CSV table of C-alpha atoms and ligand atoms in Angstrom, one decimal:
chain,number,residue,atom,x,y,z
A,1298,UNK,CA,11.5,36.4,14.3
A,1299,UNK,CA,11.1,32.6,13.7
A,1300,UNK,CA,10.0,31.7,10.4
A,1301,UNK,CA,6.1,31.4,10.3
A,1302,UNK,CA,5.1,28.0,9.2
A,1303,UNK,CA,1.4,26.4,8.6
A,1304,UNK,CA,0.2,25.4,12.4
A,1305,UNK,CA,-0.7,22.2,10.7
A,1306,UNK,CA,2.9,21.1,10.8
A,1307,UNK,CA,2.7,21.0,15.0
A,1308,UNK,CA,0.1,18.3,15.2
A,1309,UNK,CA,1.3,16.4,12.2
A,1310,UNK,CA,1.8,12.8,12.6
A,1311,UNK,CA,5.4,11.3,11.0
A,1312,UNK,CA,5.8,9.0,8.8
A,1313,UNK,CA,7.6,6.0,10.5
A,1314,UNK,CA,10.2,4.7,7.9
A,1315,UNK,CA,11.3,0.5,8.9
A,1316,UNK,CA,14.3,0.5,11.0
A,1317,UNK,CA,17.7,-0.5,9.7
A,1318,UNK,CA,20.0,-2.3,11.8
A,1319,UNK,CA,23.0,-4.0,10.1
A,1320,UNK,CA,23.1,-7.4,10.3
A,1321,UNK,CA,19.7,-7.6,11.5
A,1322,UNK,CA,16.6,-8.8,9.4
A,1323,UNK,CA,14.6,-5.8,8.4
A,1324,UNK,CA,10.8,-7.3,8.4
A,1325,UNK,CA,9.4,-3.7,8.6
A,1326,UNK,CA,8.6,-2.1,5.5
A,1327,UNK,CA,6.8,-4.4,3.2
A,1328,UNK,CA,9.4,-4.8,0.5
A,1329,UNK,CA,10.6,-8.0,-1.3
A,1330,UNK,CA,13.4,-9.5,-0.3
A,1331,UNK,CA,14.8,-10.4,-4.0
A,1332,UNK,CA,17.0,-8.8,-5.9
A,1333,UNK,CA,15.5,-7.0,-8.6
A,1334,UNK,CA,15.5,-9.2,-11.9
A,1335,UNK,CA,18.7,-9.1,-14.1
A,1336,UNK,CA,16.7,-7.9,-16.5
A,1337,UNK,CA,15.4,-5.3,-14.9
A,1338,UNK,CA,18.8,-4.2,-14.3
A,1339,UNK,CA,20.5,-3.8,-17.4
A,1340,UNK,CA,17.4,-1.9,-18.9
A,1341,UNK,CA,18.0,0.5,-15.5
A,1342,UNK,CA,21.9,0.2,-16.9
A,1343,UNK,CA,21.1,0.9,-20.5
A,1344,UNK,CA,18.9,4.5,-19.6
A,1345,UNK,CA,21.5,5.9,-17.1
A,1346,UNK,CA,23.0,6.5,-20.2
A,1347,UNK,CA,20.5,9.5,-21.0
A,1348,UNK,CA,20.1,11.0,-17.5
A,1349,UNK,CA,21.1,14.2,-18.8
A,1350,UNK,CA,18.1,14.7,-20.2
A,1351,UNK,CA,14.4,15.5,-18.7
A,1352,UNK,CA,12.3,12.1,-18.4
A,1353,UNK,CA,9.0,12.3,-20.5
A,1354,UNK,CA,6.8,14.0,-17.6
A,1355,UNK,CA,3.4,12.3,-18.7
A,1356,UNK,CA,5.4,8.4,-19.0
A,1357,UNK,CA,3.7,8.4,-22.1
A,1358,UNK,CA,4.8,4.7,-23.2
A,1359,UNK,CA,4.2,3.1,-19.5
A,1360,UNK,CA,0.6,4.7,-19.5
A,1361,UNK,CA,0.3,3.1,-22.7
A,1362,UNK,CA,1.9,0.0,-21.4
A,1363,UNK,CA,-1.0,-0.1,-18.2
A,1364,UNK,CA,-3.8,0.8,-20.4
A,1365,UNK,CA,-3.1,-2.6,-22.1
A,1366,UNK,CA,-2.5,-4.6,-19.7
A,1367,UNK,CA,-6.1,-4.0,-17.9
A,1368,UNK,CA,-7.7,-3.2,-21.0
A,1369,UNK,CA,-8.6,1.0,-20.2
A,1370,UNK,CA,-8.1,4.1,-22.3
A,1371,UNK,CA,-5.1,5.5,-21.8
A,1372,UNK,CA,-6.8,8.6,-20.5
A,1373,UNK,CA,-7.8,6.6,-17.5
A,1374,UNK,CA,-4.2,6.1,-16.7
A,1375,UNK,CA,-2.1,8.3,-14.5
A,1376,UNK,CA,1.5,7.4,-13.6
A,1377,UNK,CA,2.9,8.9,-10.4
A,1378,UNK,CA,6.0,9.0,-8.0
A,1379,UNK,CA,5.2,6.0,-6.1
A,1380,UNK,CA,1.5,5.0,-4.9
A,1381,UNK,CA,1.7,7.7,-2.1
A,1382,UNK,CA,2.2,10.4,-4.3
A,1383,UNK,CA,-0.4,10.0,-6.5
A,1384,UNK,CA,-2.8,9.4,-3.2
A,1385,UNK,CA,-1.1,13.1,-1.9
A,1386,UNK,CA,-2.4,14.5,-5.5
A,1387,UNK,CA,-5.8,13.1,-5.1
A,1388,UNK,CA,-5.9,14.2,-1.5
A,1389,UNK,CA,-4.8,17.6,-3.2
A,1390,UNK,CA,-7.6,17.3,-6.5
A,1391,UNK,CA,-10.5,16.7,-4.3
A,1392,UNK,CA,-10.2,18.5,-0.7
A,1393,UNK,CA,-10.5,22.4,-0.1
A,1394,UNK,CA,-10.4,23.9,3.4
A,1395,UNK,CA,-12.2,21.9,6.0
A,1396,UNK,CA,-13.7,19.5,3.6
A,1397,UNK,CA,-13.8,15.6,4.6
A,1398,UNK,CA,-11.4,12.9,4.2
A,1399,UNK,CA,-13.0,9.6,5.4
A,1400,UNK,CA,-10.6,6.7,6.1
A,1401,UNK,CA,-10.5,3.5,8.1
A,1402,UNK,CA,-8.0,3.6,11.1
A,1403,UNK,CA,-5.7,1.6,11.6
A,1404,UNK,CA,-4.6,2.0,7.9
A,1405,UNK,CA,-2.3,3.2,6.1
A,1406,UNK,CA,0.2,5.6,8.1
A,1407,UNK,CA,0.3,8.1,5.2
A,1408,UNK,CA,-3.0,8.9,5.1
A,1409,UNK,CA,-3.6,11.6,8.0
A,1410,UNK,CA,0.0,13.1,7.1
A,1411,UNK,CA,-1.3,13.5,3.1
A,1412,UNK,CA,-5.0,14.4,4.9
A,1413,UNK,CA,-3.8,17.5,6.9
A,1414,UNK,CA,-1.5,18.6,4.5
A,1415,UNK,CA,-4.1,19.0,1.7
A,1416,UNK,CA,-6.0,21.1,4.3
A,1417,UNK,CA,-8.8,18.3,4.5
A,1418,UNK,CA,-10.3,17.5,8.1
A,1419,UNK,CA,-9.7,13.6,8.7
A,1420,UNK,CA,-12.3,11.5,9.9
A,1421,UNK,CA,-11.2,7.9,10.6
A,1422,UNK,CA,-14.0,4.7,11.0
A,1423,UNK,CA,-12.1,2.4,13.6
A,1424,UNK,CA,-11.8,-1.0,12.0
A,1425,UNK,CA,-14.3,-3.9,13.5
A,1426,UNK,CA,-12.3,-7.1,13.7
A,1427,UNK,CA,-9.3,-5.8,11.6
A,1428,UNK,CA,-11.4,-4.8,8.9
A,1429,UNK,CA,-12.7,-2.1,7.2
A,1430,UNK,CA,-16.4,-1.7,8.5
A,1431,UNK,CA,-17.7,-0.4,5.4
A,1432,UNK,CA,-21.1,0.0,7.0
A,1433,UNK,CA,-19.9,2.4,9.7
A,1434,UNK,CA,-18.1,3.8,7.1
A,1435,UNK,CA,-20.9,4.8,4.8
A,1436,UNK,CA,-22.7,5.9,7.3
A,1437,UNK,CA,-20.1,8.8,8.2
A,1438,UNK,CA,-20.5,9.9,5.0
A,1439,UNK,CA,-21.6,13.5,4.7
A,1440,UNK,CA,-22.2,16.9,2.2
A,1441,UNK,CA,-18.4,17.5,2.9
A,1442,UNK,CA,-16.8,14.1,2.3
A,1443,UNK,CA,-14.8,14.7,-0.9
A,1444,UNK,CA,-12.4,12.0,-0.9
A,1445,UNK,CA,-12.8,8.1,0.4
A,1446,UNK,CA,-9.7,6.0,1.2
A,1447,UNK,CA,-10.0,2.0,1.1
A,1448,UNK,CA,-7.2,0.2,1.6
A,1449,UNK,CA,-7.6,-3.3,0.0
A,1450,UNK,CA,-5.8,-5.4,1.5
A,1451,UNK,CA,-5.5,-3.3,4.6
A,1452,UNK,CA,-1.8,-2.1,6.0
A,1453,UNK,CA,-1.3,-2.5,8.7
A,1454,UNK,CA,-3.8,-5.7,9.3
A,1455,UNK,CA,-3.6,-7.6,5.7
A,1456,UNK,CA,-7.1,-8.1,6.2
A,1457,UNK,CA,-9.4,-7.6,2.6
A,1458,UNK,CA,-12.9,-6.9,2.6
A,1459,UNK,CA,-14.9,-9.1,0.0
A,1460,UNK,CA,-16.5,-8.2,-3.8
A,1461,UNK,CA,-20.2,-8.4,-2.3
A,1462,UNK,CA,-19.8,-5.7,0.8
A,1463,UNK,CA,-17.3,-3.6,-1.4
A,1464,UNK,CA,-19.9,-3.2,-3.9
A,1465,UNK,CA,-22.9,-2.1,-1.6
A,1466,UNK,CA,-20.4,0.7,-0.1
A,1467,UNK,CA,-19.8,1.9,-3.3
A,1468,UNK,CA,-23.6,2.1,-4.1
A,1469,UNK,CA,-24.0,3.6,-1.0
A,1470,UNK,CA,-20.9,6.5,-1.7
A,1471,UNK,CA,-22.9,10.1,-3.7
A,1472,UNK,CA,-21.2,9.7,-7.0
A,1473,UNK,CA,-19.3,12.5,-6.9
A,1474,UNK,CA,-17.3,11.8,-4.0
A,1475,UNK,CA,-14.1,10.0,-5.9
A,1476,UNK,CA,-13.2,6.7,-3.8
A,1477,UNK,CA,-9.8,5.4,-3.8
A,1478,UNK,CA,-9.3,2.1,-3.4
A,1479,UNK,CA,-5.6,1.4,-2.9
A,1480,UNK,CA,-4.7,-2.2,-3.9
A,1481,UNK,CA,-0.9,-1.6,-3.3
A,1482,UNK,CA,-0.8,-5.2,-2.5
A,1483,UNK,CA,-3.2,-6.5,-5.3
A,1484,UNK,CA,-1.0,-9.2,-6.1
A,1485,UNK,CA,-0.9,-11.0,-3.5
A,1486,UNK,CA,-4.3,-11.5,-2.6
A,1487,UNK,CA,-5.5,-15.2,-3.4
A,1488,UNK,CA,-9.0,-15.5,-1.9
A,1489,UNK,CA,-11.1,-15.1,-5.6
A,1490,UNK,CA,-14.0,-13.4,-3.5
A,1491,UNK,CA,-11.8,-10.1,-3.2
A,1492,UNK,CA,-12.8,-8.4,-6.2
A,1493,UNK,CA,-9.7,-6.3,-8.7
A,1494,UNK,CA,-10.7,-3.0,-8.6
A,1495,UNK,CA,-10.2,-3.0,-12.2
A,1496,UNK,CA,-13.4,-4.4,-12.5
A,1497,UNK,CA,-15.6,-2.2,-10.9
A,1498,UNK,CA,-14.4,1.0,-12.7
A,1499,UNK,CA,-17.2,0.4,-15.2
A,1500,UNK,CA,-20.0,0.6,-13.0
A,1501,UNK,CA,-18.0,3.2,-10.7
A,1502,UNK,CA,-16.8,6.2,-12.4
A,1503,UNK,CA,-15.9,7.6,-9.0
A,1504,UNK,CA,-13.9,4.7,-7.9
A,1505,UNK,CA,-9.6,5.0,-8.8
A,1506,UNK,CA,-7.6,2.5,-8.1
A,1507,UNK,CA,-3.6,2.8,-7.0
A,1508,UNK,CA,-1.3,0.4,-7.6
A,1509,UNK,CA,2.6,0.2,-7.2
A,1510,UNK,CA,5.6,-1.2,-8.4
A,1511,UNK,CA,7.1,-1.4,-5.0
A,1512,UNK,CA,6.3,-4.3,-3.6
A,1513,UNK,CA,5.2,-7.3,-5.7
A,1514,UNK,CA,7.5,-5.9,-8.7
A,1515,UNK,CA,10.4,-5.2,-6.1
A,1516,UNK,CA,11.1,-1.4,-7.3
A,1517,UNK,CA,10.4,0.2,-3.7
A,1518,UNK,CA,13.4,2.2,-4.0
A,1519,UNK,CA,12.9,3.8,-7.3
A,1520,UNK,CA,9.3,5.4,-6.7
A,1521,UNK,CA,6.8,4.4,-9.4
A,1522,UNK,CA,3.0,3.5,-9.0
A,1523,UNK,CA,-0.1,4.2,-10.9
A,1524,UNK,CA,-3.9,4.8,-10.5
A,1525,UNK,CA,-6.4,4.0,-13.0
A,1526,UNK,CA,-9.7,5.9,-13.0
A,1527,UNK,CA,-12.9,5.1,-14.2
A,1528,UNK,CA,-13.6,8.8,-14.7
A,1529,UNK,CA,-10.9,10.1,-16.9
A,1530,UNK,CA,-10.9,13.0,-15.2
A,1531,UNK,CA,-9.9,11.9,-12.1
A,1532,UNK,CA,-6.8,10.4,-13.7
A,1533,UNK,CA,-6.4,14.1,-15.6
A,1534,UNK,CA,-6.3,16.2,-12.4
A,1535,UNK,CA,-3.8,13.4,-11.1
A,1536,UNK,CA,-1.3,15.1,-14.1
A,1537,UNK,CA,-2.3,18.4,-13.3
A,1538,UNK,CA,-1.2,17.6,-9.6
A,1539,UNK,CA,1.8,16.2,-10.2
A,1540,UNK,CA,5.0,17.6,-9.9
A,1541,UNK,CA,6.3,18.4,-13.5
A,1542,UNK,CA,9.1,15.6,-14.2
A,1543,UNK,CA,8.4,13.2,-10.9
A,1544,UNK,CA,8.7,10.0,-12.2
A,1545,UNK,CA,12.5,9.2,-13.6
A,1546,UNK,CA,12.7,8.0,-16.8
A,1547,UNK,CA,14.8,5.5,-14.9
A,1548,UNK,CA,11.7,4.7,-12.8
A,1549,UNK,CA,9.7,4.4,-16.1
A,1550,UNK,CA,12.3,1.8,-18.2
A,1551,UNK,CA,12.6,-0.3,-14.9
A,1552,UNK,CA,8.9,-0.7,-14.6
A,1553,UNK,CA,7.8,-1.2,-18.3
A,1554,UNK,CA,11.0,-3.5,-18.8
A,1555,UNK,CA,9.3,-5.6,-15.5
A,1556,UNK,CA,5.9,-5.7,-17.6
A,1557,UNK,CA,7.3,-7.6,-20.0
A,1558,UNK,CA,5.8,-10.8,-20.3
A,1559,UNK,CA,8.8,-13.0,-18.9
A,1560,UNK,CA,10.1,-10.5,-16.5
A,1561,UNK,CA,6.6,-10.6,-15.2
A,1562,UNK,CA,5.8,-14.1,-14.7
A,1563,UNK,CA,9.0,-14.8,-12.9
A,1564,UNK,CA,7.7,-11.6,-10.7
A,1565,UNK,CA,4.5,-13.2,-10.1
A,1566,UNK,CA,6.9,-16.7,-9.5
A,1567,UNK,CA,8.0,-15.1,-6.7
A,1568,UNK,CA,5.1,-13.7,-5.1
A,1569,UNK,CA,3.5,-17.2,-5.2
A,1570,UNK,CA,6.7,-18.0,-2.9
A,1571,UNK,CA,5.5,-14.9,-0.6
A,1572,UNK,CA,2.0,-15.9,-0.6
A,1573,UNK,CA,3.0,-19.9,0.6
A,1574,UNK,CA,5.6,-18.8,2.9
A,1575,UNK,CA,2.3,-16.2,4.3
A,1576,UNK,CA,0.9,-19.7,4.9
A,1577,UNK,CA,3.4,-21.4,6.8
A,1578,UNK,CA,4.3,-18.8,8.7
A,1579,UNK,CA,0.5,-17.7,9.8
A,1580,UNK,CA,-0.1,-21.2,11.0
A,1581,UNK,CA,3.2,-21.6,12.9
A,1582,UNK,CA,2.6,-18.4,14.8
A,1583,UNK,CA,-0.9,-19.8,15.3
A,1584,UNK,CA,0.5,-23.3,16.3
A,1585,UNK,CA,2.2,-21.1,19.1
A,1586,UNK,CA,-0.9,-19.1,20.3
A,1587,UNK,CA,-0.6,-16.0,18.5
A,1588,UNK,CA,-3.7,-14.8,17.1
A,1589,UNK,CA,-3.2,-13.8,13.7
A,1590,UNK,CA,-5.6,-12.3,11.2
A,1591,UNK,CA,-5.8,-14.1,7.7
A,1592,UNK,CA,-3.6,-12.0,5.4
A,1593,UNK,CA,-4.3,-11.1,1.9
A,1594,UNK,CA,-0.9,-8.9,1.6
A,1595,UNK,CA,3.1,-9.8,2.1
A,1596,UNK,CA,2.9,-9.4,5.8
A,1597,UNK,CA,0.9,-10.4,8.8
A,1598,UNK,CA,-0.8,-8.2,11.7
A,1599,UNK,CA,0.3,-9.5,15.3
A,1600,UNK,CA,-2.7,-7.7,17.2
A,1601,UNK,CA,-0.7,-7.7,20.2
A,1602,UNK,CA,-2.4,-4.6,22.2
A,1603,UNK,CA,0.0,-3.3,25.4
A,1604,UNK,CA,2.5,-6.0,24.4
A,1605,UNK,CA,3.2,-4.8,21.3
A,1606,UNK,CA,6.5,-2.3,22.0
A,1607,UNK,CA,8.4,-5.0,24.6
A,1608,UNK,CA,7.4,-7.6,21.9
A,1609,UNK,CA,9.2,-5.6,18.7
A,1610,UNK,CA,11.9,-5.1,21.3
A,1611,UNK,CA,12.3,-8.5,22.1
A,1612,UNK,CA,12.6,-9.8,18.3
A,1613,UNK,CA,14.8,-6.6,17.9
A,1614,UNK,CA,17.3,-8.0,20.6
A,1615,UNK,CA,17.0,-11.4,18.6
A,1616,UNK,CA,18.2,-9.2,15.1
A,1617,UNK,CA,14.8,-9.3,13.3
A,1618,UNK,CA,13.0,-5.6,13.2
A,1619,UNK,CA,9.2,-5.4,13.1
A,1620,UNK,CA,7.1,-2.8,12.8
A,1621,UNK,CA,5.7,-2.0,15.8
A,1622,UNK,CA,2.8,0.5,16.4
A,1623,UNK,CA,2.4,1.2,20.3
A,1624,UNK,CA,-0.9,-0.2,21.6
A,1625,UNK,CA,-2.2,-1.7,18.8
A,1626,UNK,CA,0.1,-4.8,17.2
A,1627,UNK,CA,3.2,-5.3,15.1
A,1628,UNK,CA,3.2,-5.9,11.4
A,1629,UNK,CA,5.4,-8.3,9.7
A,1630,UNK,CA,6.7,-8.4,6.4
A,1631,UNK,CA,6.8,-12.2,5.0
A,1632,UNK,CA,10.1,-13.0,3.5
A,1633,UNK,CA,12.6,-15.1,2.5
A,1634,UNK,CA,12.4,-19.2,4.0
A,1635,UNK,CA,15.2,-18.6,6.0
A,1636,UNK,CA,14.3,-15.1,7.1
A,1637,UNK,CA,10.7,-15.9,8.6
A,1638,UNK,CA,12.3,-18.8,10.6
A,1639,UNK,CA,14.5,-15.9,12.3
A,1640,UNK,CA,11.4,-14.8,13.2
A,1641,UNK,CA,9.3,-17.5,14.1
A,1642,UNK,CA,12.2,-18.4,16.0
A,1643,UNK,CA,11.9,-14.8,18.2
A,1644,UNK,CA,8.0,-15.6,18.3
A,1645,UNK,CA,8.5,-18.7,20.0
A,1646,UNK,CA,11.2,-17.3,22.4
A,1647,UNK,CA,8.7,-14.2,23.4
A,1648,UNK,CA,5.1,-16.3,23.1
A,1649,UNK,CA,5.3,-16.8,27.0
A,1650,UNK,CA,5.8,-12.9,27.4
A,1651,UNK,CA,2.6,-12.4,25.5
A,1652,UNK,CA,-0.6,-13.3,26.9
A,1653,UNK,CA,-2.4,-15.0,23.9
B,3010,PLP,C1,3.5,0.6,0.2
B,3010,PLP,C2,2.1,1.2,0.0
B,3010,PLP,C3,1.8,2.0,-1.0
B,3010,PLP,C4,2.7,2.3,-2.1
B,3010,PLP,O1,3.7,3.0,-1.9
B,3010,PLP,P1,4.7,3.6,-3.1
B,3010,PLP,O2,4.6,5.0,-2.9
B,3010,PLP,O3,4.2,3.2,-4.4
B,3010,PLP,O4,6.0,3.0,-2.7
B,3010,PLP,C5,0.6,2.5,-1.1
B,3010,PLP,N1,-0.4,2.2,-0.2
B,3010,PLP,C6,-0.2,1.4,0.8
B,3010,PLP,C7,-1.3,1.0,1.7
B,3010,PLP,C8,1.1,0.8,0.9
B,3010,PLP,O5,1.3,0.0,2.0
């Protein structure tokens, strides 16, 4: 007999990780390019030293940490094994069998995996012009919609919906239907009209935000990201999810040592060198004919429809990987100077392969 397995599994969608290719620029995965800060290092150096022991499983002292730094009770703090775990545990806290899970689509990839796997029925809002239309949106709203993800900036598009249209949805949204907003790429938003979550936990005790320290703080590969709830007990069934002992204590030094006030402004140094090079390289690509979306995130959206797979194959030829998603466009992490010429330099090569 073959081992019986949830039928789920068979229709499950996979989780694409970036391609590696040596020698090749890897533009694929939304991660920073520096080197995590020296810093950063030898506090990682210094707590190797006690890897014999269990971490603390509730990261006491970086909940602590959080909750001062935006100013919320600790008890509104949840710490979790990267952004995407703690959005699985919601997913987990809120959804029985057959109850909704209501999404905008294109977004992010792990959302129908962490969806189906909680049991929850998906139902995704296409986006209108590479946003979220929140309108639609609320509208799909019914007795079974128990969980609400909003992806702000949107991966893959980078595209951010704006304080005043955020805040009518979330009228809109029952109050007991938690909404997630996940703001993985809060950093690097600059336009002032796209509001900090933070904010709106006051009025919206529903509302949770997720952030991470994988991609503005550069700690992608050692899984650490946090949600902060306006409802305390949103951020309480987010422990009682989690899997006891998830979040190293490695992950935990490396993250409150990159909260420190120094470590953290030459953090946020460098992702005002992201956010110019977003610039430069969004209006070259334009310059060329490519439409792309204004981006609020580290990468750009290339809606390039059919021509998306020969286009990823072309710059893959020319050593720089893209993320591709057949049919719909290619997303592109914004890098280092040097690194986005490579690819403006593919662009410009394939531009006449693409009808713009
Ligand atoms: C990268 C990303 C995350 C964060 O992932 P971690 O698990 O913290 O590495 C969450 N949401 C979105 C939309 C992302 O792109």
């Amino acid at each position: 007999m073959t081992v019986r397995l949830r039928a789920m599994l068979a229709t499950l969608p996979s989780y694409v990780p970036g391609r590696n290719i040596p020698g090749a620029v890897k533009l694929a995965s939304n991660e920073t390019h520096y080197p995590p800060l020296p810093h950063v290092l030898a506090r990682i150096a210094e707590v190797a030293g006690t890897i014999n022991r269990y971490p603390d499983s509730n990261s006491t002292t970086l909940t602590s940490a959080l909750a001062t730094k935006y100013g919320v009770a600790d008890e509104q703090v949840a710490v979790g094994c990267g952004a995407v775990s703690l959005l699985t545990q919601l997913a987990q806290a809120t959804v029985d069998a057959d109850e909704e899970v209501l999404y905008a689509w294109r977004s992010f990839e792990a959302y129908p995996i962490l969806t189906a796997v909680a049991g929850g029925s998906a139902v995704q809002v296409p986006l209108r012009d590479y946003v979220h239309d929140l309108d639609e949106m609320a509208a799909r709203v019914t007795g079974k919609t128990r969980l609400i993800f909003v992806c702000n900036p949107n991966n893959p598009t980078g595209t951010a919906v704006r304080r005043a249209e955020l805040v009518a949805f979330l009228r809109s949204v029952p109050s007991d239907v938690v909404v997630a907003l996940d703001e993985a790429y809060r950093e690097f938003v600059t336009d002032p009209d796209v509001p900090d979550g933070v904010t709106l936990l006051d009025e919206f005790t529903n509302l949770v935000v997720l952030r991470t320290f994988s991609k503005a703080y550069g700690l992608a590969g050692l899984r650490v990201g946090y949600a902060i709830a306006g409802d305390p007990a949103v951020a309480n069934a987010l422990r009682q999810t989690q899997v006891p002992f998830a979040v190293t204590s490695v992950a935990q030094q490396a993250a409150l040592a990159s909260l420190e006030p120094e470590a953290e402004a030459q953090l946020m140094e460098r992702v005002a060198e992201i956010v110019a090079e977003r610039t430069r390289v969004s209006d070259a690509l334009r310059a060329m004919g490519y439409e792309v979306p204004p981006s609020e995130a580290n990468f750009i959206w290339l809606p390039l429809g059919e021509h998306t797979t020969d286009w990823a194959a072309g710059c893959e030829d020319r050593k720089v990987i893209v993320r591709a998603f057949a049919g719909h466009g290619a997303r592109v992490t914004i890098s280092s100077a040097d690194e986005n010429d490579r690819l403006l330099d593919a662009a410009r090569d394939l531009a006449e392969s693409v009808p713009c």
